[in-house]
Short mmCIF file of C-alpha atoms in Angstrom, two decimals:
data_model
loop_
_atom_site.label_atom_id
_atom_site.label_comp_id
_atom_site.label_asym_id
_atom_site.label_seq_id
_atom_site.Cartn_x
_atom_site.Cartn_y
_atom_site.Cartn_z
CA UNK A 280 23.61 26.19 -35.42
CA UNK A 281 22.35 25.44 -31.64
CA UNK A 282 19.07 23.50 -33.08
CA UNK A 283 21.96 21.26 -34.62
CA UNK A 284 24.14 21.10 -31.80
CA UNK A 285 21.48 20.11 -29.31
CA UNK A 286 19.64 17.69 -31.54
CA UNK A 287 22.87 15.71 -32.37
CA UNK A 288 24.91 16.10 -29.36
CA UNK A 289 23.24 17.36 -26.46
CA UNK A 290 19.80 15.07 -26.58
CA UNK A 291 21.67 11.38 -27.53
CA UNK A 292 23.72 12.53 -24.24
CA UNK A 293 21.33 12.75 -22.37
CA UNK A 294 18.96 9.93 -23.39
CA UNK A 295 21.86 7.99 -23.13
CA UNK A 296 22.68 8.83 -19.63
CA UNK A 297 19.08 8.46 -18.66
CA UNK A 298 18.65 5.09 -20.00
CA UNK A 299 22.41 3.74 -18.50
CA UNK A 300 21.24 5.67 -14.88
CA UNK A 301 18.11 4.08 -14.56
CA UNK A 302 19.39 0.70 -15.54
CA UNK A 303 22.87 1.31 -13.56
CA UNK A 304 20.11 1.49 -10.43
CA UNK A 305 18.00 -1.27 -10.84
CA UNK A 306 20.72 -3.67 -11.50
CA UNK A 307 22.12 -2.87 -8.14
CA UNK A 308 21.48 -5.77 -5.63
CA UNK A 309 20.03 -3.29 -2.92
CA UNK A 310 18.06 -0.96 -5.32
CA UNK A 311 14.51 -1.93 -3.88
CA UNK A 312 16.02 -2.19 0.25
CA UNK A 313 15.11 0.51 2.42
CA UNK A 314 17.97 3.00 3.00
CA UNK A 315 18.06 3.59 6.26
CA UNK A 316 19.86 6.18 8.59
CA UNK A 317 21.43 4.70 11.53
CA UNK A 318 22.81 7.78 13.16
CA UNK A 319 22.91 8.13 16.83
CA UNK A 320 22.08 11.51 17.05
CA UNK A 321 19.80 11.84 13.70
CA UNK A 322 16.70 10.40 15.23
CA UNK A 323 13.63 12.85 15.03
CA UNK A 324 10.91 12.29 17.90
CA UNK A 325 8.49 10.21 17.64
CA UNK A 326 5.42 12.83 16.81
CA UNK A 327 7.26 14.18 14.01
CA UNK A 328 6.75 13.25 10.56
CA UNK A 329 9.87 11.71 8.72
CA UNK A 330 11.00 12.11 5.31
CA UNK A 331 12.07 9.19 3.97
CA UNK A 332 13.75 8.42 1.09
CA UNK A 333 13.32 6.37 -1.47
CA UNK A 334 15.05 3.02 -2.51
CA UNK A 335 17.98 3.29 -4.99
CA UNK A 336 16.35 2.32 -7.64
CA UNK A 337 13.43 5.04 -8.04
CA UNK A 338 15.93 7.52 -6.54
CA UNK A 339 17.71 6.50 -9.77
CA UNK A 340 14.95 7.07 -12.28
CA UNK A 341 13.79 10.47 -10.63
CA UNK A 342 17.08 11.76 -10.53
CA UNK A 343 18.78 9.84 -14.64
CA UNK A 344 15.29 11.48 -16.57
CA UNK A 345 15.36 14.92 -14.75
CA UNK A 346 17.16 16.70 -17.37
CA UNK A 347 15.20 15.23 -20.39
CA UNK A 348 11.46 16.02 -18.22
CA UNK A 349 13.63 19.97 -18.27
CA UNK A 350 13.72 19.33 -21.90
CA UNK A 351 10.58 18.75 -22.72
CA UNK A 352 9.58 22.22 -21.27
CA UNK A 353 11.87 23.84 -23.77
CA UNK A 354 11.40 22.06 -27.07
CA UNK A 355 8.95 22.68 -29.56
CA UNK A 356 6.11 20.70 -28.95
CA UNK A 357 5.32 17.95 -31.65
CA UNK A 358 8.08 18.92 -33.32
CA UNK A 359 11.62 16.64 -34.41
CA UNK A 360 13.26 16.85 -31.03
CA UNK A 361 10.27 16.40 -28.78
CA UNK A 362 8.97 12.97 -29.63
CA UNK A 363 12.29 11.33 -29.27
CA UNK A 364 12.69 12.93 -26.10
CA UNK A 365 9.05 11.22 -24.71
CA UNK A 366 10.07 7.67 -26.73
CA UNK A 367 12.95 7.79 -24.27
CA UNK A 368 11.20 8.49 -21.32
CA UNK A 369 8.65 5.83 -21.94
CA UNK A 370 10.94 3.36 -22.73
CA UNK A 371 12.88 4.12 -18.99
CA UNK A 372 9.20 3.53 -17.85
CA UNK A 373 8.58 0.21 -19.44
CA UNK A 374 12.06 -1.05 -18.53
CA UNK A 375 11.35 0.20 -14.48
CA UNK A 376 8.23 -1.78 -14.64
CA UNK A 377 9.20 -4.58 -15.64
CA UNK A 378 11.72 -4.55 -12.81
CA UNK A 379 8.92 -3.70 -10.24
CA UNK A 380 7.04 -6.55 -11.72
CA UNK A 381 9.82 -9.03 -10.82
CA UNK A 382 10.24 -7.44 -7.16
CA UNK A 383 6.52 -7.44 -6.12
CA UNK A 384 6.87 -11.27 -7.89
CA UNK A 385 9.92 -12.00 -5.67
CA UNK A 386 8.66 -10.34 -2.37
CA UNK A 387 4.39 -11.41 -2.42
CA UNK A 388 4.50 -15.16 -4.44
CA UNK A 389 2.85 -17.47 -2.55
CA UNK A 390 1.65 -14.86 0.14
CA UNK A 391 -1.94 -15.04 1.35
CA UNK A 392 -2.07 -11.57 0.90
CA UNK A 393 -1.44 -10.80 -2.09
CA UNK A 394 -3.68 -14.31 -3.52
CA UNK A 395 -6.76 -12.34 -2.20
CA UNK A 396 -6.04 -8.89 -3.79
CA UNK A 397 -6.65 -10.41 -6.82
CA UNK A 398 -9.08 -13.11 -8.69
CA UNK A 399 -8.74 -15.95 -11.15
CA UNK A 400 -7.73 -13.70 -14.20
CA UNK A 401 -5.63 -11.68 -12.34
CA UNK A 402 -7.83 -8.74 -12.27
CA UNK A 403 -8.56 -6.68 -8.93
CA UNK A 404 -10.03 -8.56 -6.54
CA UNK A 405 -13.59 -7.15 -4.73
CA UNK A 406 -11.79 -7.23 -1.88
CA UNK A 407 -9.51 -5.12 -3.20
CA UNK A 408 -12.14 -3.00 -4.45
CA UNK A 409 -13.82 -2.74 -0.27
CA UNK A 410 -10.28 -1.58 0.81
CA UNK A 411 -10.20 1.24 -1.34
CA UNK A 412 -13.52 2.81 0.08
CA UNK A 413 -11.89 2.74 3.64
CA UNK A 414 -11.03 6.36 5.11
CA UNK A 415 -7.45 5.31 5.55
CA UNK A 416 -6.89 4.36 1.76
CA UNK A 417 -8.05 8.05 0.76
CA UNK A 418 -5.79 9.54 3.16
CA UNK A 419 -3.00 7.70 1.53
CA UNK A 420 -3.75 8.59 -1.39
CA UNK A 421 -4.02 12.01 -0.46
CA UNK A 422 -0.15 11.95 1.04
CA UNK A 423 1.21 11.28 -1.93
CA UNK A 424 -0.58 13.34 -4.26
CA UNK A 425 0.51 16.80 -5.60
CA UNK A 426 -0.53 19.47 -3.07
CA UNK A 427 -1.48 22.25 -6.02
CA UNK A 428 -4.00 19.08 -7.39
CA UNK A 429 -5.23 19.10 -4.24
CA UNK A 430 -6.11 22.60 -3.33
CA UNK A 431 -7.42 23.29 -7.10
CA UNK A 432 -9.82 19.89 -6.22
CA UNK A 433 -10.77 21.27 -2.78
CA UNK A 434 -11.81 24.58 -3.78
CA UNK A 435 -13.76 23.50 -6.88
CA UNK A 436 -15.54 20.86 -4.92
CA UNK A 437 -16.45 23.77 -2.19
CA UNK A 438 -17.64 26.39 -5.12
CA UNK A 439 -19.55 23.95 -6.64
CA UNK A 440 -23.50 23.82 -5.38
CA UNK A 441 -25.42 22.38 -8.17
CA UNK A 442 -26.61 18.67 -7.50
CA UNK A 443 -25.40 15.47 -8.94
CA UNK A 444 -26.71 14.51 -12.11
CA UNK A 445 -28.09 10.38 -11.79
CA UNK A 446 -27.17 8.41 -14.82
CA UNK A 447 -29.71 7.31 -17.57
CA UNK A 448 -31.79 4.58 -16.34
CA UNK A 449 -30.62 2.47 -19.74
CA UNK A 450 -27.20 2.48 -18.43
CA UNK A 451 -25.65 -0.95 -18.69
CA UNK A 452 -24.91 -1.51 -14.97
CA UNK A 453 -21.25 -2.08 -13.56
CA UNK A 454 -19.76 -5.60 -13.20
CA UNK A 455 -20.68 -5.45 -9.08
CA UNK A 456 -23.94 -4.84 -9.63
CA UNK A 457 -24.21 -7.85 -12.61
CA UNK A 458 -22.66 -10.04 -9.47
CA UNK A 459 -25.20 -9.23 -7.25
CA UNK A 460 -23.11 -7.59 -5.02
CA UNK A 461 -23.64 -4.17 -2.71
CA UNK A 462 -20.80 -2.04 -3.63
CA UNK A 463 -20.76 1.59 -2.05
CA UNK A 464 -19.41 4.36 -4.17
CA UNK A 465 -18.37 6.83 -1.32
CA UNK A 466 -15.54 6.54 0.84
CA UNK A 467 -17.00 5.00 4.15
CA UNK A 468 -16.51 7.90 6.51
CA UNK A 469 -17.19 7.26 11.01
CA UNK A 470 -17.78 4.15 13.05
CA UNK A 471 -20.89 3.30 11.20
CA UNK A 472 -18.97 3.55 7.31
CA UNK A 473 -15.83 1.19 8.94
CA UNK A 474 -18.55 -1.20 10.33
CA UNK A 475 -19.59 -1.63 7.06
CA UNK A 476 -16.59 -1.96 5.13
CA UNK A 477 -15.58 -4.43 7.56
CA UNK A 478 -18.57 -6.46 7.43
CA UNK A 479 -17.84 -6.89 3.21
CA UNK A 480 -13.96 -7.48 3.75
CA UNK A 481 -15.12 -10.50 6.20
CA UNK A 482 -17.08 -12.13 3.46
CA UNK A 483 -13.64 -12.75 1.90
CA UNK A 484 -12.07 -13.17 5.20
CA UNK A 485 -14.30 -14.42 6.87
CA UNK A 486 -12.91 -18.19 6.54
CA UNK A 487 -9.06 -16.73 8.50
CA UNK A 488 -10.96 -16.34 11.49
CA UNK A 489 -12.15 -19.68 12.06
CA UNK A 490 -9.96 -20.21 15.37
CA UNK A 491 -11.24 -23.70 15.66
CA UNK A 492 -10.17 -25.06 12.46
CA UNK A 493 -6.70 -24.99 12.45
CA UNK A 494 -5.96 -26.24 8.72
CA UNK A 495 -7.22 -22.53 7.40
CA UNK A 496 -5.28 -20.94 9.91
CA UNK A 497 -2.14 -22.84 8.67
CA UNK A 498 -2.74 -22.35 4.92
CA UNK A 499 -2.19 -18.43 5.90
CA UNK A 500 1.72 -17.64 4.41
CA UNK A 501 2.81 -14.03 5.43
CA UNK A 502 5.92 -12.29 5.32
CA UNK A 503 8.99 -11.95 7.06
CA UNK A 504 9.85 -9.04 8.83
CA UNK A 505 12.24 -8.14 6.38
CA UNK A 506 10.36 -9.00 3.34
CA UNK A 507 7.70 -6.43 5.11
CA UNK A 508 9.69 -4.11 4.88
CA UNK A 509 11.17 -4.03 2.10
CA UNK A 510 7.50 -4.37 0.28
CA UNK A 511 6.55 -1.55 2.43
CA UNK A 512 9.64 0.11 1.03
CA UNK A 513 8.88 -0.28 -2.24
CA UNK A 514 5.02 0.91 -2.11
CA UNK A 515 6.16 4.41 -0.24
CA UNK A 516 9.27 4.84 -3.21
CA UNK A 517 6.98 4.28 -6.00
CA UNK A 518 4.04 6.02 -4.87
CA UNK A 519 6.87 8.87 -4.00
CA UNK A 520 8.55 8.78 -7.66
CA UNK A 521 5.28 8.30 -9.62
CA UNK A 522 4.05 11.85 -8.03
CA UNK A 523 7.45 13.74 -8.60
CA UNK A 524 7.26 12.48 -12.10
CA UNK A 525 4.00 13.70 -12.81
CA UNK A 526 4.57 16.60 -11.41
CA UNK A 527 7.49 17.11 -13.80
CA UNK A 528 4.60 16.80 -16.75
CA UNK A 529 2.43 18.99 -15.61
CA UNK A 530 2.78 23.01 -16.77
CA UNK A 531 0.53 25.89 -15.30
CA UNK A 532 -1.51 27.59 -17.89
CA UNK A 533 -2.96 31.14 -17.91
CA UNK A 534 -5.59 30.59 -15.62
CA UNK A 535 -3.58 29.08 -13.04
CA UNK A 536 -3.94 25.14 -13.28
CA UNK A 537 -1.58 22.37 -13.95
CA UNK A 538 -2.37 20.86 -16.99
CA UNK A 539 -0.41 18.18 -18.78
CA UNK A 540 2.30 18.56 -21.72
CA UNK A 541 0.88 17.56 -25.00
CA UNK A 542 1.66 13.95 -26.16
CA UNK A 543 2.32 12.55 -23.25
CA UNK A 544 -0.38 10.49 -22.67
CA UNK A 545 1.27 7.18 -22.90
CA UNK A 546 4.21 8.21 -20.83
CA UNK A 547 1.29 9.37 -18.37
CA UNK A 548 -0.50 5.85 -18.46
CA UNK A 549 3.26 4.42 -17.77
CA UNK A 550 3.39 7.03 -14.67
CA UNK A 551 -0.29 6.11 -13.11
CA UNK A 552 0.74 1.96 -13.40
CA UNK A 553 3.65 3.19 -11.17
CA UNK A 554 0.97 4.46 -8.91
CA UNK A 555 -1.34 1.93 -9.24
CA UNK A 556 1.86 -0.55 -8.13
CA UNK A 557 2.78 1.43 -5.19
CA UNK A 558 -0.96 1.38 -4.22
CA UNK A 559 -1.12 -2.36 -4.48
CA UNK A 560 1.40 -3.11 -2.80
CA UNK A 561 0.47 -0.41 0.21
CA UNK A 562 -2.92 -2.53 -0.04
CA UNK A 563 -0.84 -5.80 -0.05
CA UNK A 564 1.11 -4.51 3.50
CA UNK A 565 -1.99 -3.95 4.99
CA UNK A 566 -3.40 -7.50 4.60
CA UNK A 567 0.23 -8.96 5.50
CA UNK A 568 -0.55 -7.11 8.79
CA UNK A 569 -3.74 -8.33 9.76
CA UNK A 570 -2.60 -11.58 9.10
CA UNK A 571 0.41 -11.56 11.23
CA UNK A 572 -1.95 -10.34 14.04
CA UNK A 573 -4.07 -13.03 12.88
CA UNK A 574 -1.36 -16.35 12.95
CA UNK A 575 -0.31 -14.93 16.33
CA UNK A 576 -4.51 -14.80 17.84
CA UNK A 577 -5.41 -17.75 17.02
CA UNK A 578 -2.97 -19.24 19.12
CA UNK A 579 -4.65 -17.77 22.45
CA UNK A 580 -7.97 -20.69 22.77
CA UNK A 581 -5.37 -23.10 22.29
CA UNK A 582 -3.10 -21.49 25.66
CA UNK A 583 -2.59 -23.50 28.32
CA UNK A 584 -3.15 -20.48 30.05
CA UNK A 585 -7.01 -20.37 30.24
CA UNK A 586 -7.20 -23.65 31.93
CA UNK A 587 -4.63 -22.34 34.94
CA UNK A 588 -5.44 -23.01 38.27
CA UNK A 589 -2.16 -21.74 40.37
CA UNK A 590 -1.73 -18.12 39.09
CA UNK A 591 -2.91 -15.22 36.14
CA UNK A 592 -0.61 -15.98 32.91
CA UNK A 593 -1.21 -13.68 29.73
CA UNK A 594 -0.60 -15.89 26.72
CA UNK A 595 2.51 -16.07 25.51
CA UNK A 596 1.03 -15.56 22.32
CA UNK A 597 -0.53 -12.18 23.13
CA UNK A 598 2.86 -11.34 24.22
CA UNK A 599 4.59 -11.77 21.67
CA UNK A 600 2.03 -10.10 19.63
CA UNK A 601 2.35 -6.86 21.46
CA UNK A 602 6.03 -6.83 21.24
CA UNK A 603 6.09 -7.28 17.62
CA UNK A 604 3.38 -4.46 17.16
CA UNK A 605 5.79 -2.14 19.02
CA UNK A 606 8.86 -3.22 17.15
CA UNK A 607 7.07 -3.01 13.56
CA UNK A 608 6.08 0.26 13.94
CA UNK A 609 8.86 1.67 14.64
CA UNK A 610 10.98 -0.07 11.86
CA UNK A 611 8.30 0.04 9.26
CA UNK A 612 7.94 4.19 9.82
CA UNK A 613 12.00 4.63 9.60
CA UNK A 614 12.05 2.25 6.73
CA UNK A 615 8.80 4.14 4.81
CA UNK A 616 7.34 7.17 6.82
CA UNK A 617 4.15 7.57 8.48
CA UNK A 618 2.25 7.55 5.62
CA UNK A 619 2.54 3.81 4.38
CA UNK A 620 2.92 3.03 7.93
CA UNK A 621 0.01 4.31 9.13
CA UNK A 622 -1.97 2.99 6.59
CA UNK A 623 -0.78 -0.50 7.19
CA UNK A 624 -1.56 -0.55 10.74
CA UNK A 625 -4.89 0.79 9.77
CA UNK A 626 -7.84 -1.13 11.01
CA UNK A 627 -6.24 -3.25 13.64
CA UNK A 628 -8.46 -1.65 16.14
CA UNK A 629 -11.22 -3.42 14.58
CA UNK A 630 -9.76 -6.59 13.90
CA UNK A 631 -7.70 -7.86 17.17
CA UNK A 632 -11.38 -6.50 18.98
CA UNK A 633 -12.18 -9.02 16.46
CA UNK A 634 -10.42 -11.68 16.63
CA UNK A 635 -10.11 -11.93 20.83
CA UNK A 636 -14.12 -12.51 20.48
CA UNK A 637 -13.46 -15.49 18.43
CA UNK A 638 -11.18 -16.81 20.85
CA UNK A 639 -14.03 -16.22 23.79
CA UNK A 640 -16.79 -18.07 21.11
CA UNK A 641 -14.34 -21.21 20.58
CA UNK A 642 -14.09 -20.90 24.29
CA UNK A 643 -17.94 -21.03 24.55
CA UNK A 644 -18.29 -23.70 22.62
CA UNK A 645 -16.22 -25.92 24.77
CA UNK A 646 -13.08 -25.89 21.82
CA UNK A 647 -9.66 -25.22 21.48
CA UNK A 648 -7.75 -26.29 25.16
CA UNK A 649 -11.04 -26.14 27.04
CA UNK A 650 -11.66 -29.52 25.24
CA UNK A 651 -9.36 -30.49 27.66
CA UNK A 652 -9.02 -28.95 30.65
CA UNK A 653 -12.20 -26.67 31.90
CA UNK A 654 -12.02 -23.30 32.35
CA UNK A 655 -10.47 -21.51 35.18
CA UNK A 656 -11.00 -18.00 36.24
CA UNK A 657 -7.62 -17.13 36.08
CA UNK A 658 -7.92 -18.10 32.66
CA UNK A 659 -10.94 -15.52 32.28
CA UNK A 660 -8.71 -13.19 33.86
CA UNK A 661 -5.53 -13.88 31.29
CA UNK A 662 -8.10 -13.17 28.52
CA UNK A 663 -8.85 -9.76 30.27
CA UNK A 664 -5.91 -8.71 30.50
CA UNK A 665 -5.13 -9.61 27.01
CA UNK A 666 -7.29 -7.38 25.93
CA UNK A 667 -5.47 -4.61 28.40
CA UNK A 668 -2.24 -5.44 27.02
CA UNK A 669 -3.38 -5.36 23.19
CA UNK A 670 -4.97 -2.08 23.93
#
């Protein structure tokens, strides 16, 4: 009797609630907007981590599908009631993914950062692969991963003393090796590792740092402040909701490790797709933040402050960049939390000095504003103070 009630009444109601609740969240105009708390006395100290809410669309997916995920743990594996529940969850995730793609297209269309993350075939570009070898990217992945799984992986790595096996000589080389490019499998660590990854990234980004060529810099398309905040919120929300949904599919076995439920592979693949979209948006935000700096610092070599004779004045673009970074770090952290914001601002300590050195090279070549008037000591002092302001 109870099986009949569950199969004919309870499960259909739960399935309908999951689908309708997800669609209602996705149809809202503010479904992917940041959830900001503007309370006067509710702000935390700057050194405290903030637990930022997901966007409304991701909250609706998480809350609406909760009863069905709980039902999977109670129903007989592979039974008549088990597989329809898995199918409904797959349908919900595919609907969610289709709306994610629309939102990503709306935010990233025609942006330079998004074009560099994909090759002509729409696949992951070499630059995107290099970005994944930076340590901040690994920290971002760990920040949204399941803590139990990380602890188990760390314990397994600490207990294993066996050397790694080399691949057979007859194996087919990877795609990057076939192209003749040197690619590092290990995560770059330390100053030397970060410098190596920067050199690899500059193979693609190098032309955009040629400040003497206005055409290259003018072609850079960056996000507005609102678009960047929405993109960062989307990245945080996708990574958080995918981590929560993946945890719901795991069950602890007798040995103490979590393993996924049976017959849920397509569902797990859909959740992994959401994770990949979240990581892709994080990389997009990091590149766009870098280009925000490049667009502003490219104007320094054309500033009249370099040829000023009466006083030392910092270029307006440097002051603008300083104010932008100060405001962006607070606003982005409030909208998307610490982890994604920290990744977005990572590697600027490398690229800002590089941009300043590019400015010095342009001036040394006699290009920029120096082409019209000679460089003065006040201009040299202005460059020195610009570095101090940005540091």
